[in-house]
Short mmCIF file of N, CA and C and ligand atoms in Angstrom, two decimals:
data_model
loop_
_atom_site.label_atom_id
_atom_site.label_comp_id
_atom_site.label_asym_id
_atom_site.label_seq_id
_atom_site.Cartn_x
_atom_site.Cartn_y
_atom_site.Cartn_z
N UNK F 25 -23.01 43.17 -2.97
CA UNK F 25 -23.16 42.02 -3.82
C UNK F 25 -21.86 41.21 -3.73
N UNK F 26 -21.91 39.92 -3.88
CA UNK F 26 -20.65 39.09 -3.85
C UNK F 26 -20.16 38.81 -5.16
N UNK F 27 -19.60 39.81 -5.84
CA UNK F 27 -18.95 39.54 -7.16
C UNK F 27 -17.70 38.76 -6.99
N UNK F 28 -17.07 38.85 -5.81
CA UNK F 28 -15.79 38.26 -5.77
C UNK F 28 -15.91 36.81 -5.11
N UNK F 29 -16.99 36.22 -5.31
CA UNK F 29 -17.17 34.87 -4.81
C UNK F 29 -16.06 33.94 -5.40
N UNK F 30 -15.80 32.91 -4.66
CA UNK F 30 -14.67 32.12 -5.15
C UNK F 30 -15.00 31.45 -6.52
N UNK F 31 -14.07 31.64 -7.39
CA UNK F 31 -14.35 31.06 -8.74
C UNK F 31 -14.19 29.51 -8.68
N UNK F 32 -15.13 28.91 -9.39
CA UNK F 32 -15.02 27.47 -9.33
C UNK F 32 -13.81 26.96 -10.21
N UNK F 33 -12.82 26.44 -9.48
CA UNK F 33 -11.69 25.90 -10.20
C UNK F 33 -11.95 24.53 -10.66
N UNK F 34 -11.60 24.29 -11.82
CA UNK F 34 -11.72 22.92 -12.40
C UNK F 34 -10.75 21.93 -11.74
N UNK F 35 -11.34 21.01 -11.06
CA UNK F 35 -10.36 20.06 -10.46
C UNK F 35 -9.86 19.11 -11.39
N UNK F 36 -8.58 18.63 -11.10
CA UNK F 36 -8.03 17.66 -12.03
C UNK F 36 -8.92 16.33 -11.94
N UNK F 37 -8.88 15.63 -12.94
CA UNK F 37 -9.54 14.43 -12.95
C UNK F 37 -8.98 13.23 -12.25
N UNK F 38 -9.85 12.47 -11.62
CA UNK F 38 -9.37 11.25 -10.88
C UNK F 38 -8.56 10.34 -11.83
N UNK F 39 -7.38 9.91 -11.53
CA UNK F 39 -6.62 9.09 -12.29
C UNK F 39 -7.28 7.70 -12.60
N UNK F 40 -8.13 7.39 -11.72
CA UNK F 40 -8.73 5.99 -11.92
C UNK F 40 -9.86 5.97 -12.86
N UNK F 41 -10.85 6.82 -12.59
CA UNK F 41 -12.09 6.82 -13.41
C UNK F 41 -12.36 8.07 -14.22
N UNK F 42 -11.57 9.06 -14.00
CA UNK F 42 -11.69 10.24 -14.85
C UNK F 42 -12.73 11.26 -14.33
N UNK F 43 -13.33 10.97 -13.31
CA UNK F 43 -14.39 11.92 -12.67
C UNK F 43 -13.54 13.05 -11.92
N UNK F 44 -14.14 14.21 -11.84
CA UNK F 44 -13.51 15.27 -11.04
C UNK F 44 -13.16 14.79 -9.54
N UNK F 45 -11.97 15.05 -9.20
CA UNK F 45 -11.48 14.63 -7.87
C UNK F 45 -12.05 15.40 -6.84
N UNK F 46 -12.14 14.79 -5.63
CA UNK F 46 -12.66 15.43 -4.42
C UNK F 46 -11.49 15.85 -3.66
N UNK F 47 -11.45 17.13 -3.31
CA UNK F 47 -10.37 17.74 -2.45
C UNK F 47 -9.91 16.83 -1.40
N UNK F 48 -10.96 16.33 -0.56
CA UNK F 48 -10.63 15.55 0.62
C UNK F 48 -9.98 14.33 0.28
N UNK F 49 -10.18 13.83 -0.91
CA UNK F 49 -9.66 12.50 -1.38
C UNK F 49 -8.60 12.60 -2.40
N UNK F 50 -8.32 13.87 -2.71
CA UNK F 50 -7.34 14.03 -3.77
C UNK F 50 -6.12 13.05 -3.83
N UNK F 51 -5.68 12.57 -4.91
CA UNK F 51 -6.11 13.04 -6.25
C UNK F 51 -7.28 12.07 -6.72
N UNK F 52 -8.02 11.51 -5.80
CA UNK F 52 -9.10 10.62 -6.36
C UNK F 52 -10.45 11.25 -6.11
N UNK F 53 -11.48 10.67 -6.71
CA UNK F 53 -12.84 11.22 -6.64
C UNK F 53 -13.63 10.52 -5.41
N UNK F 54 -13.02 9.39 -5.00
CA UNK F 54 -13.76 8.58 -3.98
C UNK F 54 -12.69 7.65 -3.25
N UNK F 55 -13.11 7.22 -2.09
CA UNK F 55 -12.15 6.33 -1.37
C UNK F 55 -12.06 5.08 -2.14
N UNK F 56 -13.09 4.72 -2.93
CA UNK F 56 -13.00 3.55 -3.73
C UNK F 56 -11.86 3.69 -4.77
N UNK F 57 -11.87 4.64 -5.43
CA UNK F 57 -10.82 4.90 -6.42
C UNK F 57 -9.44 4.91 -5.73
N UNK F 58 -9.31 5.42 -4.58
CA UNK F 58 -8.10 5.52 -3.85
C UNK F 58 -7.61 4.12 -3.56
N UNK F 59 -8.59 3.23 -3.18
CA UNK F 59 -8.20 1.88 -2.88
C UNK F 59 -7.76 1.10 -4.11
N UNK F 60 -8.45 1.35 -5.21
CA UNK F 60 -8.19 0.78 -6.53
C UNK F 60 -6.81 1.06 -6.80
N UNK F 61 -6.37 2.35 -6.72
CA UNK F 61 -5.09 2.87 -7.02
C UNK F 61 -4.07 2.09 -6.21
N UNK F 62 -4.47 2.08 -4.86
CA UNK F 62 -3.42 1.42 -4.02
C UNK F 62 -3.25 0.03 -4.35
N UNK F 63 -4.27 -0.69 -4.78
CA UNK F 63 -4.30 -2.04 -5.15
C UNK F 63 -3.34 -2.27 -6.33
N UNK F 64 -3.57 -1.30 -7.26
CA UNK F 64 -2.72 -1.42 -8.50
C UNK F 64 -1.26 -1.26 -8.13
N UNK F 65 -0.99 -0.19 -7.23
CA UNK F 65 0.35 0.08 -6.91
C UNK F 65 0.96 -1.04 -6.23
N UNK F 66 0.25 -1.66 -5.37
CA UNK F 66 0.75 -2.86 -4.67
C UNK F 66 1.07 -4.03 -5.60
N UNK F 67 0.15 -4.20 -6.49
CA UNK F 67 0.32 -5.34 -7.43
C UNK F 67 1.56 -4.99 -8.38
N UNK F 68 1.75 -3.80 -8.68
CA UNK F 68 2.90 -3.61 -9.58
C UNK F 68 4.15 -3.53 -8.87
N UNK F 69 4.12 -3.04 -7.75
CA UNK F 69 5.47 -2.77 -7.03
C UNK F 69 5.85 -3.88 -6.12
N UNK F 70 4.96 -4.51 -5.58
CA UNK F 70 5.26 -5.66 -4.71
C UNK F 70 4.70 -7.06 -5.23
N UNK F 71 5.50 -8.09 -4.96
CA UNK F 71 4.82 -9.36 -5.07
C UNK F 71 4.58 -9.94 -3.72
N UNK F 72 3.26 -9.83 -3.21
CA UNK F 72 3.03 -10.23 -1.98
C UNK F 72 2.92 -11.78 -1.86
N UNK F 73 3.93 -12.40 -1.16
CA UNK F 73 3.88 -13.84 -1.11
C UNK F 73 3.08 -14.10 0.17
N UNK F 74 3.71 -14.80 1.22
CA UNK F 74 2.90 -14.99 2.29
C UNK F 74 2.75 -13.73 3.15
N UNK F 75 1.49 -13.15 3.02
CA UNK F 75 1.41 -11.69 3.62
C UNK F 75 1.17 -11.83 5.11
N UNK F 76 2.21 -12.29 5.82
CA UNK F 76 2.15 -12.25 7.27
C UNK F 76 2.62 -10.85 7.68
N UNK F 77 2.18 -10.39 8.87
CA UNK F 77 2.58 -9.11 9.28
C UNK F 77 3.87 -9.11 10.10
N UNK F 78 5.01 -8.57 9.66
CA UNK F 78 6.12 -8.52 10.51
C UNK F 78 6.12 -7.55 11.68
N UNK F 79 5.09 -6.67 11.61
CA UNK F 79 4.97 -5.67 12.68
C UNK F 79 4.60 -6.36 14.05
N UNK F 80 4.02 -7.55 13.94
CA UNK F 80 3.69 -8.27 15.16
C UNK F 80 4.96 -8.54 15.96
N UNK F 81 6.04 -8.92 15.30
CA UNK F 81 7.17 -9.16 16.06
C UNK F 81 7.77 -7.87 16.64
N UNK F 82 7.64 -6.81 15.88
CA UNK F 82 8.09 -5.56 16.32
C UNK F 82 7.38 -5.08 17.62
N UNK F 83 6.14 -5.39 17.70
CA UNK F 83 5.38 -4.99 18.83
C UNK F 83 5.82 -5.62 20.05
N UNK F 84 6.15 -6.95 19.89
CA UNK F 84 6.65 -7.71 20.95
C UNK F 84 8.00 -7.19 21.55
N UNK F 85 8.70 -6.63 20.64
CA UNK F 85 10.00 -6.12 20.93
C UNK F 85 9.96 -4.93 21.97
N UNK F 86 8.94 -4.22 21.75
CA UNK F 86 8.82 -2.93 22.50
C UNK F 86 8.39 -3.14 24.02
ZN1 LIG W 118 -12.46 8.09 -9.44
#
């Protein structure tokens, strides 16, 4: 018998919606929440003015 089956570890809750997080998407429960968090982070940390991509010039340089 398989008494030593893996014990179900309670996963930490998703910081966005509070649902149990998914390992693959940790610490979030879904890619949606991950995007929401990213959006919040960007809004709080950056003020995106004209969001043109500077990497385009970098590519030309190579
Ligand atoms: Zn979530």
